[in-house]
Amino acid sequence: MTIRIRNFVSTCAAALFVLASSLIGVAANAASPQPTSADYWPTEAFDPAIPTLEAVAGHASGAAHTRPGDIVAYLEALAAAAPDRMKVFDYATSWQGRRLVYGAIASPENLKRLDGLKEGMASLADPRGTDKASADALIADLPAAVWLSYGVHGDEISPPDAALAIAYHLLAATDDPLVTDILKNTVVFIDPIQNPDGRNRFIESYVSAAGLAPSGSRIAAERNQPWPRGRTNHYLFDMNRDWIAQSQPETIGRIAALKEWRPLVVVDAHEMGTDETFYFPPEAEPINPFITDAQMAMSDELGRNNARRFDEFGFDYFTREVYDKLFPGYGDSWPAFYGAIAMTFEQGSPRGMKARRTDGSEFTYKDAIHRQFVASLATLETASKNRERLLSDFRSYAETGLEEGRNGAVKSYIFPAGGGADVNADDLAEALLAQELEVFRAREPFSACGGNYPKGAFVASLAQPKSRMLRTLLDPTSPMKSAFIEEQERRRARGLPDEIYDVTAWSPALALNVRVAPCETDVGAGSDGFEKLAAPAAPSGEVSGPREAVAYAVDWGDRDAIRFLASALRDGLSARSADRAFTVAGRRFPAGSLVFLGADHEKSAAHLRARLLQHAEKAGVTVHALSSTYLDAGDNFGGGRVKRLVAPNIAIAWDEPTNPNAAGAARFVIERRFGYPVTPVRTKDLSDKGLDQFDVLILPTAYGSGYGAALGGSGANALRAWVADGGVLIAMDRAARFVADPSSDLSAARREDAYREDDAEDGEEDGDTVAGALIETAEAARAAIEPEEAAPDATSGVFARAVVDGEHWLAAGAPDEVTPLVRGGDIYRPLRLDEGVNVVSFAAPDELLAGGYLWEETRKQLAYKPFLMSERIGDGLLITFTQDPTFRAQLGGLDVLVANAVFRAPARSGKLR
């Protein structure tokens, strides 16, 4: 017995030692000391002056998941050891304060002339300022810049360690002729970790579950991360889809670096499901129509050399499947629209130190790194061999883009184009400038293409080198090939899933609800009547009007006003909001406008103006001082239609089954775009009495069986009691399924099944048999196998027009029409008048589609159905968005509706405060 106990204690001690080792970065199966890339490429000699990963991080490549801080430290150690061949640059700081860096590696000669590379690429990018002789000289002289980026998804773990192995190899393998050629012909930029916060979350999850030996089981705790997993950054954003919106600091810094260097080849290295092998281009259909044939040809060239190297090593791979090139907002697509060759790598993920596939085969973390390493080095090899071709194609991309823009049927875009679009026009101009596009602003009113436009209207001319990017961003739809669409329709008819990878619409104009008018003439460029915009101006605000004011008013409807309100409420100021427009001293204020009465601030009335000015300057709004509260028109400030707003305590559902991306986006919009705090609450605690401390609860979209299964009957009852007691519950997207489920007893709304024109009764079941029936056509045969209660076919993502009920307080400040993004297959019947109000409803069938590709049946069934509903439950309110109004934080045109829900709704509840 004593021996057994001693052995048991020894075993426990050993296990604890291994776990402790993993906590400091040394994995249970750590290999013996070795050069970082010796096992990845047939190179024998390595420069001993170049430090290995083990010398800096304490583990060899592939023996552990290198932590974010160690990744940065290792790059800096490499640069310190080879300062003539490597420099490290900071480009951003994550939300959690971690550094994001990239390294530039080149021959000593090329590294010395980095500034010349930057200037030369800028010259090649704009044919308007560089003649052919100068361009040819640059093409003959410049190295080809290649950007290798890794780890945008934090739990896609092998790419960052592959980045370190590549950096070491390029510096240490000094006698390798391939490396010599690469450094002679290229400058290699390595962005080793795009998402340090997410990677840190993954590593902490792995380490906390690691044991005596790694497990490859798909259900092993170490390989199954808790919510929200490590994929996303601090605000739970999938940053691979943030390249157009540029909402996250990591994305903003990265794009700034790419605009600075304009690399000719951009790689974004990822991981995919464990059962998969390795993907590299050429890409699958659909291909964005503004990608050129030359770019696709070079992508094929890169893919062929990757395939050659993978064949040499005996690695499995695939191409032209799954990963398309339609959406321009990925890391492997956005660079294509300034002329680069952009691509993705996808490696089957070990999600730990080793993995077992369903076919029984196993592979390790080191195996995954090896494949990423080979793909990266093969890409550098191709770029090196094609240096002059890459530079020439880049120049040609700018020249042909300029030519297409000048000679196309559409030569410019004008906005605002009326219809309430001007409220977000500045935001659209800023979004285009962030893409390095040229935008002009009218100094005087003007007429063009049958329209009259005011002073301050914006013009984006297509006579610019990046006209293709402008087209794909401002055209409502970038069309897919007809053959591809026909194939998707055929698959759908067979009950097969479509092959559309992501959204089919992404226009920032539609997302911001700004109406853009295409024009057949070039307006703005080179004209004295228009000024070319530079960087967005800093917000400026003021308090205008008489010094002796009794009240102050602020227009409602744009993001600046929302930020102003959020700031004022946090400062303890008392605001009122009018349900309808009002006019005072001859000036009209729109519905929802904010009012601050001196009488509401008796203790600080003398300082009210100064406090309002402080918030106005920060938000960029004009506060209008009023010498009287007597109105020319509208509801008096002391009437029932002018509500006193409260500073709401806002909670958001957090944890399973909440979709992390949706929860993060909703929180980000309110906290970072509006400037108001939100408290995440674990879903299991939503039935706790602590919820009484909150005025508003947001339920973002959910996975799987959703909130019903997570909360159970008692949880749903507790939530309903909270709403009835005066709470404001906001359900978004698939959270609408929960509130519309009869078992939740929350909403009168009901989700619809797919509509069928032939809805005749089938033979009723009678015991073990059903009535006989004839099937006379193939169409009837397909109909016979359709589920009786099938949902409408899922939509990948389109912009749809929706009509706003301007009479309702939830619509205050919104235009007559908005354009939500529609995804999935959920469609809800309208509320009846005795049930609630359909505040925003989708437009008529022929007017509904604003951008993207939508199934015909869905277009017909979605028409006139609700997007935003409001229902009274006891003293509280249920507000339901049937689609996500904060999707990827990209739908700024819906901000005012979200703000009304979180700031104006609590003023209408009967909650005692």
PDB file of N, CA and C in Angstrom, residues 309-390:
ATOM      1  N   ARG A 309       6.257  22.361 -54.485  1.00  0.00           N
ATOM      2  CA  ARG A 309       6.977  22.141 -53.228  1.00  0.00           C
ATOM      3  C   ARG A 309       6.223  21.176 -52.306  1.00  0.00           C
ATOM      4  N   PHE A 310       4.903  21.257 -52.286  1.00  0.00           N
ATOM      5  CA  PHE A 310       4.134  20.318 -51.464  1.00  0.00           C
ATOM      6  C   PHE A 310       4.300  18.893 -51.988  1.00  0.00           C
ATOM      7  N   ASP A 311       4.353  18.731 -53.306  1.00  0.00           N
ATOM      8  CA  ASP A 311       4.574  17.404 -53.871  1.00  0.00           C
ATOM      9  C   ASP A 311       5.932  16.847 -53.452  1.00  0.00           C
ATOM     10  N   GLU A 312       6.943  17.705 -53.407  1.00  0.00           N
ATOM     11  CA  GLU A 312       8.277  17.262 -52.999  1.00  0.00           C
ATOM     12  C   GLU A 312       8.273  16.723 -51.574  1.00  0.00           C
ATOM     13  N   PHE A 313       7.481  17.360 -50.700  1.00  0.00           N
ATOM     14  CA  PHE A 313       7.430  16.939 -49.301  1.00  0.00           C
ATOM     15  C   PHE A 313       6.363  15.868 -49.048  1.00  0.00           C
ATOM     16  N   GLY A 314       5.538  15.584 -50.067  1.00  0.00           N
ATOM     17  CA  GLY A 314       4.474  14.603 -49.888  1.00  0.00           C
ATOM     18  C   GLY A 314       3.301  15.120 -49.078  1.00  0.00           C
ATOM     19  N   PHE A 315       3.044  16.437 -49.126  1.00  0.00           N
ATOM     20  CA  PHE A 315       1.952  17.036 -48.369  1.00  0.00           C
ATOM     21  C   PHE A 315       0.672  17.058 -49.222  1.00  0.00           C
ATOM     22  N   ASP A 316      -0.443  16.725 -48.606  1.00  0.00           N
ATOM     23  CA  ASP A 316      -1.738  16.856 -49.276  1.00  0.00           C
ATOM     24  C   ASP A 316      -2.147  18.321 -49.337  1.00  0.00           C
ATOM     25  N   TYR A 317      -2.932  18.658 -50.355  1.00  0.00           N
ATOM     26  CA  TYR A 317      -3.424  20.034 -50.495  1.00  0.00           C
ATOM     27  C   TYR A 317      -4.623  20.036 -51.430  1.00  0.00           C
ATOM     28  N   PHE A 318      -5.313  21.153 -51.495  1.00  0.00           N
ATOM     29  CA  PHE A 318      -6.362  21.329 -52.499  1.00  0.00           C
ATOM     30  C   PHE A 318      -6.431  22.796 -52.896  1.00  0.00           C
ATOM     31  N   THR A 319      -6.998  23.049 -54.060  1.00  0.00           N
ATOM     32  CA  THR A 319      -7.190  24.403 -54.587  1.00  0.00           C
ATOM     33  C   THR A 319      -8.583  24.496 -55.188  1.00  0.00           C
ATOM     34  N   ARG A 320      -9.013  25.741 -55.509  1.00  0.00           N
ATOM     35  CA  ARG A 320     -10.269  26.019 -56.225  1.00  0.00           C
ATOM     36  C   ARG A 320     -11.497  25.449 -55.523  1.00  0.00           C
ATOM     37  N   GLU A 321     -11.436  25.293 -54.232  1.00  0.00           N
ATOM     38  CA  GLU A 321     -12.587  24.816 -53.466  1.00  0.00           C
ATOM     39  C   GLU A 321     -12.807  25.730 -52.263  1.00  0.00           C
ATOM     40  N   VAL A 322     -14.053  25.942 -51.930  1.00  0.00           N
ATOM     41  CA  VAL A 322     -14.498  26.587 -50.696  1.00  0.00           C
ATOM     42  C   VAL A 322     -14.178  28.081 -50.663  1.00  0.00           C
ATOM     43  N   TYR A 323     -12.913  28.442 -50.790  1.00  0.00           N
ATOM     44  CA  TYR A 323     -12.474  29.810 -50.521  1.00  0.00           C
ATOM     45  C   TYR A 323     -12.515  30.637 -51.810  1.00  0.00           C
ATOM     46  N   ASP A 324     -13.537  31.481 -51.901  1.00  0.00           N
ATOM     47  CA  ASP A 324     -13.734  32.272 -53.117  1.00  0.00           C
ATOM     48  C   ASP A 324     -13.016  33.618 -53.007  1.00  0.00           C
ATOM     49  N   LYS A 325     -13.259  34.480 -53.980  1.00  0.00           N
ATOM     50  CA  LYS A 325     -12.610  35.790 -53.987  1.00  0.00           C
ATOM     51  C   LYS A 325     -13.645  36.841 -54.394  1.00  0.00           C
ATOM     52  N   LEU A 326     -14.785  36.833 -53.720  1.00  0.00           N
ATOM     53  CA  LEU A 326     -15.853  37.773 -54.055  1.00  0.00           C
ATOM     54  C   LEU A 326     -15.852  38.978 -53.118  1.00  0.00           C
ATOM     55  N   PHE A 327     -15.905  38.733 -51.826  1.00  0.00           N
ATOM     56  CA  PHE A 327     -15.989  39.800 -50.823  1.00  0.00           C
ATOM     57  C   PHE A 327     -14.649  40.524 -50.713  1.00  0.00           C
ATOM     58  N   PRO A 328     -14.607  41.847 -50.907  1.00  0.00           N
ATOM     59  CA  PRO A 328     -13.332  42.561 -50.890  1.00  0.00           C
ATOM     60  C   PRO A 328     -12.846  42.950 -49.503  1.00  0.00           C
ATOM     61  N   GLY A 329     -13.511  42.488 -48.463  1.00  0.00           N
ATOM     62  CA  GLY A 329     -13.165  42.921 -47.120  1.00  0.00           C
ATOM     63  C   GLY A 329     -12.345  41.946 -46.314  1.00  0.00           C
ATOM     64  N   TYR A 330     -11.707  40.964 -46.965  1.00  0.00           N
ATOM     65  CA  TYR A 330     -10.815  40.033 -46.278  1.00  0.00           C
ATOM     66  C   TYR A 330      -9.370  40.517 -46.370  1.00  0.00           C
ATOM     67  N   GLY A 331      -8.530  39.939 -45.517  1.00  0.00           N
ATOM     68  CA  GLY A 331      -7.103  40.196 -45.632  1.00  0.00           C
ATOM     69  C   GLY A 331      -6.499  39.615 -46.891  1.00  0.00           C
ATOM     70  N   ASP A 332      -7.168  38.612 -47.492  1.00  0.00           N
ATOM     71  CA  ASP A 332      -6.649  38.017 -48.718  1.00  0.00           C
ATOM     72  C   ASP A 332      -7.351  38.558 -49.954  1.00  0.00           C
ATOM     73  N   SER A 333      -8.135  39.642 -49.805  1.00  0.00           N
ATOM     74  CA  SER A 333      -8.804  40.218 -50.976  1.00  0.00           C
ATOM     75  C   SER A 333      -8.650  41.739 -51.037  1.00  0.00           C
ATOM     76  N   TRP A 334      -8.724  42.430 -49.905  1.00  0.00           N
ATOM     77  CA  TRP A 334      -8.622  43.897 -49.910  1.00  0.00           C
ATOM     78  C   TRP A 334      -7.355  44.373 -50.626  1.00  0.00           C
ATOM     79  N   PRO A 335      -6.182  43.765 -50.391  1.00  0.00           N
ATOM     80  CA  PRO A 335      -4.983  44.271 -51.079  1.00  0.00           C
ATOM     81  C   PRO A 335      -5.054  44.141 -52.597  1.00  0.00           C
ATOM     82  N   ALA A 336      -5.888  43.233 -53.092  1.00  0.00           N
ATOM     83  CA  ALA A 336      -5.993  43.073 -54.548  1.00  0.00           C
ATOM     84  C   ALA A 336      -6.506  44.336 -55.209  1.00  0.00           C
ATOM     85  N   PHE A 337      -7.222  45.160 -54.460  1.00  0.00           N
ATOM     86  CA  PHE A 337      -7.858  46.326 -55.068  1.00  0.00           C
ATOM     87  C   PHE A 337      -6.964  47.562 -55.053  1.00  0.00           C
ATOM     88  N   TYR A 338      -5.721  47.416 -54.578  1.00  0.00           N
ATOM     89  CA  TYR A 338      -4.720  48.431 -54.901  1.00  0.00           C
ATOM     90  C   TYR A 338      -3.714  47.859 -55.901  1.00  0.00           C
ATOM     91  N   GLY A 339      -3.902  46.585 -56.299  1.00  0.00           N
ATOM     92  CA  GLY A 339      -3.078  46.000 -57.340  1.00  0.00           C
ATOM     93  C   GLY A 339      -2.211  44.849 -56.917  1.00  0.00           C
ATOM     94  N   ALA A 340      -2.303  44.396 -55.650  1.00  0.00           N
ATOM     95  CA  ALA A 340      -1.466  43.300 -55.174  1.00  0.00           C
ATOM     96  C   ALA A 340      -2.042  41.954 -55.599  1.00  0.00           C
ATOM     97  N   ILE A 341      -1.251  40.911 -55.407  1.00  0.00           N
ATOM     98  CA  ILE A 341      -1.723  39.533 -55.509  1.00  0.00           C
ATOM     99  C   ILE A 341      -1.960  39.073 -54.075  1.00  0.00           C
ATOM    100  N   ALA A 342      -3.200  38.932 -53.702  1.00  0.00           N
ATOM    101  CA  ALA A 342      -3.541  38.607 -52.311  1.00  0.00           C
ATOM    102  C   ALA A 342      -4.115  37.203 -52.241  1.00  0.00           C
ATOM    103  N   MET A 343      -3.740  36.463 -51.201  1.00  0.00           N
ATOM    104  CA  MET A 343      -4.154  35.062 -51.131  1.00  0.00           C
ATOM    105  C   MET A 343      -4.244  34.608 -49.677  1.00  0.00           C
ATOM    106  N   THR A 344      -4.943  33.501 -49.508  1.00  0.00           N
ATOM    107  CA  THR A 344      -5.041  32.896 -48.186  1.00  0.00           C
ATOM    108  C   THR A 344      -4.416  31.512 -48.209  1.00  0.00           C
ATOM    109  N   PHE A 345      -3.826  31.122 -47.085  1.00  0.00           N
ATOM    110  CA  PHE A 345      -3.433  29.749 -46.822  1.00  0.00           C
ATOM    111  C   PHE A 345      -4.350  29.224 -45.727  1.00  0.00           C
ATOM    112  N   GLU A 346      -4.754  27.972 -45.837  1.00  0.00           N
ATOM    113  CA  GLU A 346      -5.594  27.345 -44.818  1.00  0.00           C
ATOM    114  C   GLU A 346      -5.022  25.968 -44.502  1.00  0.00           C
ATOM    115  N   GLN A 347      -4.617  25.779 -43.259  1.00  0.00           N
ATOM    116  CA  GLN A 347      -4.059  24.509 -42.787  1.00  0.00           C
ATOM    117  C   GLN A 347      -5.057  23.857 -41.834  1.00  0.00           C
ATOM    118  N   GLY A 348      -5.271  22.538 -41.990  1.00  0.00           N
ATOM    119  CA  GLY A 348      -6.084  21.834 -41.015  1.00  0.00           C
ATOM    120  C   GLY A 348      -5.522  22.038 -39.615  1.00  0.00           C
ATOM    121  N   SER A 349      -6.360  22.461 -38.688  1.00  0.00           N
ATOM    122  CA  SER A 349      -5.860  22.907 -37.383  1.00  0.00           C
ATOM    123  C   SER A 349      -5.704  21.769 -36.389  1.00  0.00           C
ATOM    124  N   PRO A 350      -4.565  21.717 -35.686  1.00  0.00           N
ATOM    125  CA  PRO A 350      -4.450  20.760 -34.587  1.00  0.00           C
ATOM    126  C   PRO A 350      -5.217  21.213 -33.343  1.00  0.00           C
ATOM    127  N   ARG A 351      -5.485  22.519 -33.236  1.00  0.00           N
ATOM    128  CA  ARG A 351      -6.178  23.094 -32.064  1.00  0.00           C
ATOM    129  C   ARG A 351      -5.565  22.636 -30.746  1.00  0.00           C
ATOM    130  N   GLY A 352      -4.288  22.362 -30.781  1.00  0.00           N
ATOM    131  CA  GLY A 352      -3.574  21.925 -29.587  1.00  0.00           C
ATOM    132  C   GLY A 352      -2.198  21.486 -30.020  1.00  0.00           C
ATOM    133  N   MET A 353      -1.629  20.509 -29.314  1.00  0.00           N
ATOM    134  CA  MET A 353      -0.304  20.014 -29.680  1.00  0.00           C
ATOM    135  C   MET A 353      -0.375  18.842 -30.649  1.00  0.00           C
ATOM    136  N   LYS A 354      -1.511  18.160 -30.712  1.00  0.00           N
ATOM    137  CA  LYS A 354      -1.694  17.140 -31.735  1.00  0.00           C
ATOM    138  C   LYS A 354      -3.193  16.955 -31.956  1.00  0.00           C
ATOM    139  N   ALA A 355      -3.519  16.298 -33.091  1.00  0.00           N
ATOM    140  CA  ALA A 355      -4.926  16.131 -33.442  1.00  0.00           C
ATOM    141  C   ALA A 355      -5.127  14.791 -34.129  1.00  0.00           C
ATOM    142  N   ARG A 356      -6.281  14.226 -33.907  1.00  0.00           N
ATOM    143  CA  ARG A 356      -6.672  12.977 -34.575  1.00  0.00           C
ATOM    144  C   ARG A 356      -7.869  13.261 -35.475  1.00  0.00           C
ATOM    145  N   ARG A 357      -7.716  12.954 -36.755  1.00  0.00           N
ATOM    146  CA  ARG A 357      -8.809  13.141 -37.709  1.00  0.00           C
ATOM    147  C   ARG A 357      -9.836  12.016 -37.567  1.00  0.00           C
ATOM    148  N   THR A 358     -10.968  12.198 -38.196  1.00  0.00           N
ATOM    149  CA  THR A 358     -12.008  11.168 -38.110  1.00  0.00           C
ATOM    150  C   THR A 358     -11.607   9.890 -38.827  1.00  0.00           C
ATOM    151  N   ASP A 359     -10.640   9.968 -39.752  1.00  0.00           N
ATOM    152  CA  ASP A 359     -10.174   8.752 -40.424  1.00  0.00           C
ATOM    153  C   ASP A 359      -9.113   8.017 -39.614  1.00  0.00           C
ATOM    154  N   GLY A 360      -8.795   8.523 -38.426  1.00  0.00           N
ATOM    155  CA  GLY A 360      -7.834   7.870 -37.551  1.00  0.00           C
ATOM    156  C   GLY A 360      -6.418   8.379 -37.673  1.00  0.00           C
ATOM    157  N   SER A 361      -6.100   9.132 -38.711  1.00  0.00           N
ATOM    158  CA  SER A 361      -4.750   9.660 -38.866  1.00  0.00           C
ATOM    159  C   SER A 361      -4.506  10.784 -37.871  1.00  0.00           C
ATOM    160  N   GLU A 362      -3.249  10.974 -37.502  1.00  0.00           N
ATOM    161  CA  GLU A 362      -2.891  12.001 -36.533  1.00  0.00           C
ATOM    162  C   GLU A 362      -1.825  12.927 -37.116  1.00  0.00           C
ATOM    163  N   PHE A 363      -1.796  14.152 -36.629  1.00  0.00           N
ATOM    164  CA  PHE A 363      -0.726  15.069 -36.966  1.00  0.00           C
ATOM    165  C   PHE A 363      -0.488  15.990 -35.780  1.00  0.00           C
ATOM    166  N   THR A 364       0.659  16.627 -35.754  1.00  0.00           N
ATOM    167  CA  THR A 364       1.065  17.423 -34.600  1.00  0.00           C
ATOM    168  C   THR A 364       1.064  18.907 -34.943  1.00  0.00           C
ATOM    169  N   TYR A 365       1.236  19.679 -33.899  1.00  0.00           N
ATOM    170  CA  TYR A 365       1.389  21.131 -34.075  1.00  0.00           C
ATOM    171  C   TYR A 365       2.578  21.430 -34.980  1.00  0.00           C
ATOM    172  N   LYS A 366       3.645  20.692 -34.787  1.00  0.00           N
ATOM    173  CA  LYS A 366       4.840  20.902 -35.594  1.00  0.00           C
ATOM    174  C   LYS A 366       4.572  20.574 -37.061  1.00  0.00           C
ATOM    175  N   ASP A 367       3.758  19.558 -37.322  1.00  0.00           N
ATOM    176  CA  ASP A 367       3.387  19.228 -38.701  1.00  0.00           C
ATOM    177  C   ASP A 367       2.658  20.401 -39.355  1.00  0.00           C
ATOM    178  N   ALA A 368       1.762  21.013 -38.624  1.00  0.00           N
ATOM    179  CA  ALA A 368       1.006  22.151 -39.163  1.00  0.00           C
ATOM    180  C   ALA A 368       1.936  23.320 -39.465  1.00  0.00           C
ATOM    181  N   ILE A 369       2.882  23.594 -38.560  1.00  0.00           N
ATOM    182  CA  ILE A 369       3.844  24.670 -38.785  1.00  0.00           C
ATOM    183  C   ILE A 369       4.668  24.378 -40.036  1.00  0.00           C
ATOM    184  N   HIS A 370       5.052  23.113 -40.194  1.00  0.00           N
ATOM    185  CA  HIS A 370       5.884  22.718 -41.333  1.00  0.00           C
ATOM    186  C   HIS A 370       5.191  23.086 -42.652  1.00  0.00           C
ATOM    187  N   ARG A 371       3.918  22.803 -42.774  1.00  0.00           N
ATOM    188  CA  ARG A 371       3.200  23.094 -44.012  1.00  0.00           C
ATOM    189  C   ARG A 371       3.049  24.593 -44.239  1.00  0.00           C
ATOM    190  N   GLN A 372       2.784  25.322 -43.174  1.00  0.00           N
ATOM    191  CA  GLN A 372       2.722  26.780 -43.310  1.00  0.00           C
ATOM    192  C   GLN A 372       4.086  27.332 -43.735  1.00  0.00           C
ATOM    193  N   PHE A 373       5.139  26.786 -43.184  1.00  0.00           N
ATOM    194  CA  PHE A 373       6.494  27.225 -43.519  1.00  0.00           C
ATOM    195  C   PHE A 373       6.783  26.990 -44.998  1.00  0.00           C
ATOM    196  N   VAL A 374       6.484  25.790 -45.476  1.00  0.00           N
ATOM    197  CA  VAL A 374       6.773  25.458 -46.878  1.00  0.00           C
ATOM    198  C   VAL A 374       5.967  26.344 -47.815  1.00  0.00           C
ATOM    199  N   ALA A 375       4.685  26.555 -47.508  1.00  0.00           N
ATOM    200  CA  ALA A 375       3.854  27.413 -48.355  1.00  0.00           C
ATOM    201  C   ALA A 375       4.399  28.840 -48.383  1.00  0.00           C
ATOM    202  N   SER A 376       4.843  29.338 -47.225  1.00  0.00           N
ATOM    203  CA  SER A 376       5.376  30.696 -47.155  1.00  0.00           C
ATOM    204  C   SER A 376       6.666  30.810 -47.963  1.00  0.00           C
ATOM    205  N   LEU A 377       7.574  29.838 -47.782  1.00  0.00           N
ATOM    206  CA  LEU A 377       8.852  29.918 -48.479  1.00  0.00           C
ATOM    207  C   LEU A 377       8.668  29.727 -49.984  1.00  0.00           C
ATOM    208  N   ALA A 378       7.754  28.846 -50.380  1.00  0.00           N
ATOM    209  CA  ALA A 378       7.478  28.656 -51.806  1.00  0.00           C
ATOM    210  C   ALA A 378       6.913  29.923 -52.425  1.00  0.00           C
ATOM    211  N   THR A 379       6.101  30.645 -51.681  1.00  0.00           N
ATOM    212  CA  THR A 379       5.546  31.912 -52.173  1.00  0.00           C
ATOM    213  C   THR A 379       6.655  32.941 -52.360  1.00  0.00           C
ATOM    214  N   LEU A 380       7.558  33.022 -51.399  1.00  0.00           N
ATOM    215  CA  LEU A 380       8.699  33.932 -51.533  1.00  0.00           C
ATOM    216  C   LEU A 380       9.555  33.551 -52.737  1.00  0.00           C
ATOM    217  N   GLU A 381       9.704  32.261 -52.971  1.00  0.00           N
ATOM    218  CA  GLU A 381      10.477  31.791 -54.122  1.00  0.00           C
ATOM    219  C   GLU A 381       9.841  32.273 -55.425  1.00  0.00           C
ATOM    220  N   THR A 382       8.520  32.136 -55.540  1.00  0.00           N
ATOM    221  CA  THR A 382       7.830  32.570 -56.753  1.00  0.00           C
ATOM    222  C   THR A 382       7.927  34.084 -56.929  1.00  0.00           C
ATOM    223  N   ALA A 383       7.756  34.810 -55.849  1.00  0.00           N
ATOM    224  CA  ALA A 383       7.846  36.270 -55.929  1.00  0.00           C
ATOM    225  C   ALA A 383       9.239  36.699 -56.350  1.00  0.00           C
ATOM    226  N   SER A 384      10.242  36.025 -55.811  1.00  0.00           N
ATOM    227  CA  SER A 384      11.624  36.366 -56.166  1.00  0.00           C
ATOM    228  C   SER A 384      11.878  36.149 -57.656  1.00  0.00           C
ATOM    229  N   LYS A 385      11.403  35.026 -58.174  1.00  0.00           N
ATOM    230  CA  LYS A 385      11.616  34.715 -59.588  1.00  0.00           C
ATOM    231  C   LYS A 385      10.815  35.633 -60.510  1.00  0.00           C
ATOM    232  N   ASN A 386       9.735  36.200 -59.994  1.00  0.00           N
ATOM    233  CA  ASN A 386       8.840  37.021 -60.821  1.00  0.00           C
ATOM    234  C   ASN A 386       8.864  38.491 -60.390  1.00  0.00           C
ATOM    235  N   ARG A 387       9.986  38.931 -59.852  1.00  0.00           N
ATOM    236  CA  ARG A 387      10.086  40.297 -59.347  1.00  0.00           C
ATOM    237  C   ARG A 387       9.651  41.328 -60.384  1.00  0.00           C
ATOM    238  N   GLU A 388      10.216  41.267 -61.562  1.00  0.00           N
ATOM    239  CA  GLU A 388       9.932  42.282 -62.576  1.00  0.00           C
ATOM    240  C   GLU A 388       8.487  42.176 -63.069  1.00  0.00           C
ATOM    241  N   ARG A 389       8.001  40.960 -63.218  1.00  0.00           N
ATOM    242  CA  ARG A 389       6.608  40.777 -63.646  1.00  0.00           C
ATOM    243  C   ARG A 389       5.635  41.358 -62.625  1.00  0.00           C
ATOM    244  N   LEU A 390       5.906  41.118 -61.351  1.00  0.00           N
ATOM    245  CA  LEU A 390       5.023  41.645 -60.302  1.00  0.00           C
ATOM    246  C   LEU A 390       4.997  43.170 -60.332  1.00  0.00           C
TER     247      LEU A 390
END
